[in-house]
Structure formats: structure tokens, C-alpha cells
């Protein structure tokens, strides 16, 4: 039961807010709306929308802060608080103010400030309850700024953010926020949890009697990197390094792809394997048929088969076909014969007749020169090394994929679109932070990553703030 006194003060707070907000709106009407009538203006809807966009923060920003203060009235201004360091009861020193900026505009927050002379630390107990970000721009702004910066260059994202919200942020803020959130985007948070994975497996299965197919693909993509160097200093030569990554997706009813998890980082083979092994733990392997798909790179096959030993290995058909076309061009030039030869070879491969194809390459194709001999030998080695991964006709009949198109599109979406822009060079650490955020967006785990980021930023009652 609430006491009469509490009810009374709640009513006071509501009426106080109403009065304050009405006053602000009245002033806005006097400043922005009254002149339109006085001057007999006839604005279009768009012009009015722009006027609202540019000026609504005058009442919404302070209104939001006023509302927060009145809802938290008791917490913001207590007489006494305990020192989080030593537990001593301390009297309030004063109300201290902080300029905060939210998507609704700016306002000034006033909350109790306490100081412990023994610990020589000051603190604001109300900041934890209000979820105040230490920066001026609050978490609602930060989440959108980071999300936009993950999709387009920092300067462009800051510009569009400002145009769409009326809140001015600079590219530096956009950059810093994205990287700070990216630091918190661990593999554990970026990968969907086991419950989500199981729900998606059930969705992919639908009404079918059989288990759905889980496709696990891995690949590398060149990222333009440069050494870290101070601003304005000569940055040294840039270089390309491989972002190694994987994608897990399910094949649902009607061959629809259901994304499970993507993870790409500039890392070595051991890093890739550790990450994939971690994700594999979250997959209930007995509930799916597993297809492993990659090009011919032996290190990828090592990683895939180590993490998913029961998976069915499938050499990417398109990659294989490219090899065959390359040999055809070198051996027969750009000719009808080259195309016919390549089609015949691809058919043998499609039907899984690797032995026959190798026999034909050894005995039925006299190399026209040394280069052709070299390429033919390479193709033979490639086919022999991947022989057990070439079974396309059977795989197709059983509903398995034959090409890693799903991987290449993930690489394009995650790695290339944002990182590989002309003239853009990345410090390895920042490149990885960006990739982590992009994977989180792709995996639909960005909100979870951002929650974690907020928890690490928020001044908790236990964390002392330096005065
Ligand atoms: Zn203390």
C-alpha cells in the first residue's frame, strides 16, 4: 500500500512535469509557429516537417530529462549515500549537473554528488539507476551511430545520422563509438546462443520428416591493412592480409537459407579453428545433416573436418569449374573446342567420375606447351586431393549444396562492402572490430553486444568516479 504522502508527491511530480512541458511547448509555439500565422505563410508538409525536425528538440530534450528526474526524484537527490569503496555513510555534498544528449535533444541532469574523504573519491549514485553514459551522447545515440557506421564510411554515417535525427555527431564520435562497441563484441556474444540455434533448426525442418541440412563454409578474403601510426605521421606501406572466416547456415523449406552464424577476423589458421570449434559446441549436431563446403585450400579442410568430424565434405563446384576452364583456355585458347572440352570435363566431375577425368588428363590431352603441361598437372593434383569431396550428382539428389555461393555472398556482405573501399586502409585491430560488429548485425546479435557494451560503460554503484 502506498502512503498518502507518496501518492501526493507522485501527483505533484506528474503535475510539475505537465506544467514544465506545457511551458516549453508554449514557448516553442510562440517562437516557431506563431510567426507562420502572423506572416501568412503557406508551408508544404515537407517544409513543416523540416521545421519540426530542426526545433522539436527544444521541448523534447529538456522534457525527457525533466521526466527522468521526476520519475527518479527520490534516487537523484538522497540526503545520505554509502561510499561504494568503504561503506561509510556520507552526506550529500551538492547537486551536480551533467549535460546529456539523447535522440530527443539536450537537457541538463541534476543529481546528488557525494565525496568520501577517506577514499578520496566522488560519486553519483543516481547515474546507475538512470543508466547514464559517461559520454555526453547517451546510449540511444551511440547504438544508432555504431549501427550506421558499420554500414558506411564514418564521415557519411555521421552526416546521415545528423540529417535524419537533427542531432549533430561528428565522424570522430562515430568512429570511436563503433570501435568501442566492437571491442566488446566477443565471439561468445556475436554467435547466437544454443536456444536460438535450436529454434532455427526447428524452423528449417518445418513439417519435414528428415533433419535439415546445416552448411558450414569457410574462406579467406584479402583485407587492406596498414601499420598503426600516429596521426599525420607517415603511415608506411599498406599490405593485404587474409580475413579468415566461416558461415553456418541452414537450408530450409523451399531451399531458403537461414543464417546461423558468421565470424570473420584477420587471424591465422589456429584462430579460425578455435573460433569454429567454439561455435560447433553450440550446434546440436544430432539434429542436422552437416555439409562442409570450401574451395581447395587444405588448411580450410583441416579446420572444417576437425570441428565437424561427421560433416560431408563437398568441394565448391564453381571453384572446381574455374580450374577446368583455366586449363581449357591455356590448352585450347579462346575457342569452341576449349568450351566443349571444359563442358565435357565438368560433366565427368559432376557425375563424380574423378578417376576417369584424371585418366583423360594424363593420356587424352597432349599438352600444347610447358605452361599447359604445368596447368594440367596442377588440375590432376587438385582433383586427386579433393576426390572424396567430388560427388555432386549424388549430393544434389540428396538435397546437399554443391557450391559455396553462400560463403561468397557472406564475404561480400561482411568483409568487402565496408572494408574494401577504394583508398581505405585499416589498422588490423580496427578492421577486426569492424568485422565483429558486421558479423553481429548479420547474425542478429547486435542488440546483445550493445547491452554488454552498456554494462561495461555504465557507472555502477560499485564503481567510483574520480572527481
Ligand atoms: Zn570511502
XYZ file of C-alpha atoms and ligand atoms in Angstrom:
468
model
C 0.000 0.000 0.000
C 1.314 3.399 -0.896
C 1.049 6.043 1.759
C -0.973 9.177 1.215
C 2.218 11.243 1.314
C 3.799 9.198 -1.511
C 0.637 9.434 -3.602
C 0.601 13.141 -3.034
C 4.188 13.640 -4.122
C 3.668 11.407 -7.189
C 0.745 13.615 -8.150
C 2.956 16.675 -7.601
C 5.641 15.230 -9.850
C 3.157 14.471 -12.595
C 1.652 17.948 -12.401
C 5.116 19.505 -12.189
C 6.155 17.702 -15.362
C 2.926 18.654 -17.117
C 3.448 22.320 -16.281
C 7.092 22.338 -17.346
C 6.391 20.531 -20.616
C 3.429 22.765 -21.464
C 5.579 25.829 -20.843
C 8.281 24.526 -23.175
C 5.745 23.681 -25.875
C 4.106 27.097 -25.443
C 7.429 28.823 -25.902
C 8.124 26.714 -28.994
C 4.700 27.685 -30.398
C 5.450 31.351 -29.769
C 8.864 31.130 -31.423
C 8.196 28.761 -34.296
C 4.501 28.526 -35.008
C 3.081 31.971 -34.256
C 5.251 33.700 -36.896
C 3.857 31.367 -39.568
C 0.348 32.679 -38.861
C 1.457 36.282 -38.466
C 3.363 36.268 -41.738
C 0.601 34.376 -43.542
C 2.987 31.611 -44.626
C 1.769 28.542 -46.532
C 4.447 25.902 -45.893
C 4.339 22.483 -47.522
C 4.274 19.303 -45.464
C 7.940 18.810 -46.142
C 8.795 22.334 -45.026
C 6.808 21.849 -41.839
C 8.493 18.521 -41.201
C 11.888 20.158 -41.578
C 10.887 22.913 -39.158
C 9.768 20.296 -36.603
C 12.929 18.292 -37.145
C 15.148 21.294 -36.550
C 13.316 22.631 -33.486
C 11.401 19.873 -31.682
C 14.433 19.081 -29.510
C 13.833 22.426 -27.765
C 10.922 20.914 -25.872
C 11.569 17.169 -26.223
C 15.184 17.216 -24.951
C 14.563 19.127 -21.722
C 11.169 17.385 -21.376
C 12.811 13.962 -21.404
C 15.329 14.951 -18.743
C 12.640 16.585 -16.609
C 10.558 13.409 -16.816
C 13.544 11.238 -15.851
C 14.268 13.470 -12.885
C 10.695 13.425 -11.654
C 10.356 9.638 -12.048
C 13.611 9.142 -10.131
C 13.026 12.032 -7.731
C 13.954 10.145 -4.562
C 17.088 8.497 -6.028
C 18.520 11.597 -7.623
C 18.760 13.663 -4.534
C 19.152 11.485 -1.416
C 20.443 13.100 1.765
C 22.812 10.251 2.507
C 24.593 7.590 0.435
C 27.068 4.869 1.230
C 30.584 5.089 -0.106
C 30.988 2.236 -2.604
C 34.636 1.970 -1.511
C 34.453 1.731 2.278
C 30.719 1.615 3.010
C 30.745 4.747 5.130
C 27.536 6.816 5.192
C 28.175 10.160 3.623
C 26.085 13.335 3.432
C 25.307 14.784 0.015
C 27.792 17.464 -0.940
C 25.623 19.144 -3.537
C 23.580 18.600 -6.661
C 25.876 18.337 -9.636
C 24.756 18.795 -13.203
C 25.572 16.918 -16.403
C 24.688 17.893 -19.928
C 23.177 14.878 -21.623
C 22.160 14.461 -25.225
C 19.591 11.852 -26.299
C 17.858 11.265 -29.618
C 15.210 13.715 -28.361
C 17.676 16.550 -27.749
C 19.762 18.028 -24.983
C 18.954 18.504 -21.331
C 20.649 19.102 -18.026
C 20.505 16.395 -15.419
C 20.868 17.358 -11.754
C 21.724 14.587 -9.299
C 23.327 14.225 -5.907
C 27.096 14.304 -5.678
C 28.887 12.601 -2.801
C 32.509 12.641 -1.732
C 34.327 10.239 0.582
C 37.312 11.962 2.219
C 38.770 8.611 3.351
C 38.751 7.082 -0.134
C 39.264 10.497 -1.755
C 36.678 9.632 -4.379
C 33.495 11.307 -5.563
C 30.444 9.526 -6.955
C 26.888 9.985 -8.270
C 24.694 7.111 -7.036
C 21.802 8.054 -9.323
C 23.761 7.553 -12.554
C 23.471 3.779 -12.279
C 19.679 3.897 -11.831
C 19.302 6.230 -14.802
C 21.763 4.306 -16.982
C 23.717 7.472 -17.708
C 26.513 7.024 -20.243
C 29.788 8.672 -19.255
C 29.853 10.424 -22.640
C 27.597 13.378 -23.375
C 25.774 11.492 -26.165
C 23.734 8.809 -24.433
C 23.379 5.121 -25.320
C 20.369 5.566 -27.625
C 22.508 7.802 -29.843
C 25.543 5.542 -29.527
C 23.660 2.415 -30.641
C 22.422 4.045 -33.852
C 25.741 5.786 -34.514
C 27.582 2.449 -34.286
C 24.994 0.644 -36.410
C 25.191 3.240 -39.183
C 28.996 3.414 -39.063
C 29.106 -0.343 -39.600
C 27.312 0.149 -42.921
C 29.025 3.181 -44.456
C 32.142 5.336 -44.124
C 32.393 7.202 -40.821
C 32.001 10.689 -42.294
C 28.970 9.651 -44.363
C 27.360 7.871 -41.433
C 27.815 10.900 -39.153
C 26.351 13.159 -41.827
C 23.306 10.946 -42.358
C 22.812 10.483 -38.658
C 22.630 14.242 -38.242
C 20.319 14.687 -41.208
C 17.915 12.011 -40.001
C 17.842 12.832 -36.311
C 18.726 16.506 -36.074
C 21.415 15.520 -33.521
C 24.875 16.631 -34.560
C 27.543 13.940 -34.190
C 30.993 14.108 -35.746
C 32.873 11.389 -37.625
C 35.278 11.057 -34.731
C 32.412 10.157 -32.380
C 31.013 7.752 -34.934
C 34.431 6.103 -35.325
C 35.211 5.899 -31.608
C 31.795 4.509 -30.720
C 31.912 1.781 -33.346
C 35.378 0.657 -32.269
C 34.458 0.746 -28.560
C 31.406 -1.444 -29.182
C 33.499 -3.650 -31.492
C 35.985 -4.295 -28.675
C 33.133 -5.776 -26.624
C 31.856 -7.940 -29.484
C 33.352 -11.251 -28.423
C 32.740 -14.457 -30.370
C 30.581 -15.633 -27.480
C 28.232 -12.643 -27.854
C 28.308 -12.417 -31.646
C 27.359 -16.092 -32.050
C 23.669 -16.779 -31.396
C 23.059 -18.824 -28.253
C 22.161 -22.503 -28.355
C 18.466 -21.810 -27.811
C 18.323 -19.555 -30.890
C 20.259 -22.116 -32.925
C 17.820 -24.877 -31.918
C 14.838 -22.679 -32.734
C 16.240 -22.012 -36.211
C 16.900 -25.717 -36.761
C 13.257 -26.423 -35.919
C 12.212 -23.647 -38.311
C 14.400 -25.078 -41.095
C 12.998 -28.531 -40.509
C 9.408 -27.304 -40.766
C 6.986 -30.165 -41.327
C 9.641 -32.397 -42.897
C 10.316 -35.920 -41.634
C 14.024 -35.531 -42.227
C 16.604 -33.390 -40.458
C 17.530 -30.138 -42.197
C 20.966 -29.606 -43.763
C 23.421 -27.385 -41.936
C 26.022 -25.922 -44.295
C 29.386 -24.985 -42.796
C 31.616 -22.997 -45.146
C 34.990 -21.377 -44.595
C 37.029 -18.992 -46.727
C 39.619 -16.250 -46.718
C 39.326 -12.669 -48.049
C 42.087 -10.119 -48.580
C 41.812 -7.072 -46.354
C 43.758 -3.855 -46.999
C 45.781 -3.270 -43.813
C 48.354 -0.711 -42.779
C 50.630 -0.424 -39.734
C 49.414 1.634 -36.793
C 50.998 5.100 -36.826
C 50.274 8.408 -35.118
C 48.041 10.852 -36.913
C 49.756 12.835 -39.655
C 52.908 10.714 -39.322
C 53.910 8.857 -42.429
C 51.928 5.669 -42.199
C 54.194 3.296 -44.063
C 53.254 0.836 -46.730
C 49.897 -0.885 -46.648
C 49.628 -4.596 -47.208
C 46.933 -7.212 -47.727
C 46.217 -9.852 -45.134
C 43.648 -12.614 -45.074
C 40.466 -12.266 -43.071
C 39.636 -15.897 -42.384
C 36.087 -16.701 -41.564
C 33.211 -19.097 -41.652
C 29.496 -19.082 -42.098
C 26.927 -21.577 -40.842
C 23.518 -21.580 -42.426
C 20.575 -23.945 -42.695
C 18.733 -24.954 -45.816
C 15.069 -24.525 -45.006
C 11.875 -25.382 -46.866
C 11.951 -24.239 -50.492
C 15.773 -24.031 -50.344
C 15.528 -20.873 -48.246
C 18.769 -20.019 -46.412
C 18.526 -19.411 -42.680
C 21.558 -17.602 -41.316
C 23.007 -19.095 -38.139
C 26.410 -17.606 -37.528
C 29.168 -15.756 -39.348
C 32.569 -14.870 -37.935
C 35.402 -13.238 -39.861
C 38.666 -11.953 -38.455
C 42.151 -11.197 -39.665
C 43.666 -14.233 -37.959
C 45.750 -17.331 -38.531
C 44.540 -20.891 -39.040
C 44.679 -21.626 -35.299
C 42.422 -18.642 -34.574
C 39.942 -19.769 -37.211
C 39.902 -23.295 -35.827
C 39.463 -22.165 -32.221
C 36.539 -19.953 -33.213
C 34.805 -22.630 -35.286
C 35.282 -25.206 -32.506
C 33.600 -22.780 -30.112
C 30.594 -22.328 -32.399
C 30.418 -26.090 -33.056
C 29.809 -26.636 -29.318
C 26.568 -24.703 -29.612
C 25.267 -26.785 -32.508
C 23.247 -29.906 -31.628
C 24.859 -31.950 -34.393
C 22.460 -34.880 -33.982
C 19.588 -32.637 -35.133
C 21.070 -31.824 -38.576
C 22.810 -33.287 -41.602
C 26.073 -31.405 -41.972
C 27.611 -30.293 -45.269
C 31.150 -28.888 -45.275
C 31.904 -26.617 -48.215
C 35.121 -24.887 -49.242
C 37.480 -24.346 -52.161
C 40.604 -26.499 -52.397
C 42.711 -24.782 -49.667
C 43.979 -27.653 -47.454
C 44.033 -25.568 -44.248
C 40.277 -24.902 -44.578
C 39.576 -28.637 -44.877
C 41.683 -29.313 -41.799
C 39.673 -26.800 -39.810
C 36.259 -27.888 -41.104
C 36.765 -31.615 -40.586
C 38.366 -31.148 -37.158
C 35.413 -29.091 -35.904
C 32.681 -31.113 -37.622
C 34.063 -34.664 -37.997
C 30.682 -36.062 -39.081
C 30.169 -33.472 -41.845
C 30.006 -34.467 -45.510
C 32.864 -32.684 -47.338
C 31.929 -31.034 -50.652
C 34.426 -29.226 -52.867
C 32.918 -25.999 -54.124
C 31.764 -26.919 -57.642
C 32.206 -23.416 -59.062
C 35.770 -23.236 -57.841
C 36.435 -26.617 -59.422
C 34.799 -25.491 -62.690
C 37.008 -22.371 -62.768
C 40.086 -24.590 -62.615
C 38.833 -26.641 -65.551
C 38.076 -23.529 -67.639
C 41.544 -22.153 -66.891
C 43.161 -25.339 -68.223
C 40.885 -25.288 -71.272
C 41.929 -21.721 -72.125
C 45.650 -22.476 -71.830
C 45.408 -25.717 -73.777
C 42.940 -24.711 -76.494
C 42.812 -20.889 -76.414
C 39.526 -18.969 -76.581
C 37.825 -21.409 -78.897
C 34.735 -23.521 -79.340
C 36.916 -26.552 -78.712
C 38.005 -25.123 -75.352
C 34.381 -24.653 -74.319
C 33.364 -28.116 -75.488
C 36.310 -29.724 -73.704
C 35.547 -27.833 -70.481
C 31.857 -28.811 -70.601
C 32.770 -32.485 -71.072
C 35.234 -32.352 -68.156
C 32.692 -30.619 -65.931
C 30.132 -33.317 -66.733
C 32.556 -36.076 -65.705
C 33.288 -34.179 -62.487
C 29.609 -33.521 -61.837
C 28.949 -37.250 -62.101
C 31.791 -37.947 -59.655
C 33.982 -39.675 -62.265
C 37.272 -38.351 -60.903
C 39.333 -41.399 -61.909
C 38.113 -41.142 -65.491
C 38.790 -37.415 -65.567
C 42.330 -37.890 -64.275
C 42.964 -40.690 -66.786
C 41.767 -38.419 -69.584
C 44.005 -35.564 -68.383
C 47.036 -37.878 -68.226
C 46.551 -39.672 -71.528
C 43.970 -37.883 -73.640
C 45.252 -34.288 -73.565
C 48.761 -33.941 -75.030
C 49.910 -30.571 -73.594
C 50.465 -27.971 -76.279
C 53.329 -26.361 -74.341
C 55.130 -26.318 -70.987
C 52.646 -23.944 -69.396
C 49.748 -26.171 -70.417
C 51.602 -29.220 -69.073
C 52.069 -27.417 -65.769
C 48.396 -26.404 -65.507
C 47.202 -29.888 -66.428
C 49.434 -31.388 -63.727
C 48.047 -28.912 -61.181
C 44.484 -29.819 -62.108
C 45.276 -33.534 -61.734
C 46.718 -32.919 -58.256
C 43.752 -30.783 -57.312
C 41.263 -33.436 -58.403
C 43.145 -36.236 -56.646
C 43.494 -34.228 -53.431
C 39.772 -33.481 -53.429
C 38.487 -36.762 -54.916
C 36.388 -37.685 -51.893
C 34.774 -34.237 -51.913
C 33.556 -34.544 -55.503
C 30.162 -36.213 -55.671
C 27.879 -33.510 -56.973
C 25.191 -35.566 -58.667
C 24.515 -37.650 -55.544
C 24.757 -34.619 -53.290
C 22.298 -32.725 -55.441
C 19.826 -35.631 -55.359
C 20.057 -35.772 -51.574
C 19.464 -32.052 -51.185
C 23.043 -31.078 -50.358
C 24.547 -27.903 -51.814
C 27.240 -28.094 -54.465
C 28.718 -24.613 -54.415
C 29.781 -22.203 -51.737
C 27.825 -19.308 -53.178
C 26.502 -18.777 -49.647
C 30.020 -18.207 -48.399
C 30.979 -15.821 -51.131
C 27.910 -13.692 -50.607
C 28.651 -13.575 -46.855
C 32.190 -12.476 -47.593
C 30.944 -9.761 -49.888
C 28.336 -8.582 -47.407
C 30.526 -8.703 -44.316
C 34.088 -8.109 -45.454
C 34.149 -6.404 -48.809
C 31.249 -3.966 -48.700
C 32.526 -1.907 -45.792
C 36.260 -2.682 -45.561
C 37.347 -2.759 -49.192
C 36.647 0.771 -50.312
C 38.997 2.454 -52.707
C 41.738 4.208 -50.789
C 40.712 2.728 -47.451
C 43.441 1.079 -45.371
C 42.759 -0.351 -41.942
C 44.768 -0.964 -38.831
C 44.365 -4.698 -38.162
C 42.732 -4.200 -34.762
C 40.153 -1.722 -36.086
C 39.475 -3.926 -39.092
C 38.674 -6.794 -36.727
C 36.466 -4.606 -34.532
C 34.532 -3.545 -37.614
C 34.236 -7.154 -38.797
C 32.913 -8.241 -35.408
C 30.169 -5.615 -35.464
C 29.241 -6.514 -39.029
C 29.047 -10.198 -38.097
C 26.831 -9.288 -35.116
C 24.458 -7.370 -37.401
C 24.421 -10.282 -39.836
C 23.815 -12.793 -37.014
C 21.134 -10.570 -35.436
C 23.099 -10.374 -32.189
C 23.987 -6.670 -32.323
C 21.493 -5.776 -29.562
C 23.058 -8.325 -27.235
C 26.543 -6.985 -27.969
C 25.337 -3.459 -27.297
C 23.744 -4.482 -23.970
C 27.094 -5.857 -22.922
C 28.865 -2.684 -24.030
C 26.452 -0.559 -21.967
C 27.020 -2.709 -18.889
C 30.752 -2.100 -19.126
C 30.319 1.658 -19.624
C 27.645 2.350 -17.064
C 28.904 3.745 -13.786
C 27.641 1.125 -11.377
C 27.093 1.952 -7.737
C 30.244 -0.052 -7.089
C 32.487 1.876 -9.394
C 33.995 5.024 -8.024
C 34.311 8.010 -10.239
C 37.179 10.364 -9.997
C 36.109 13.846 -9.152
Zn 35.009 5.613 1.264
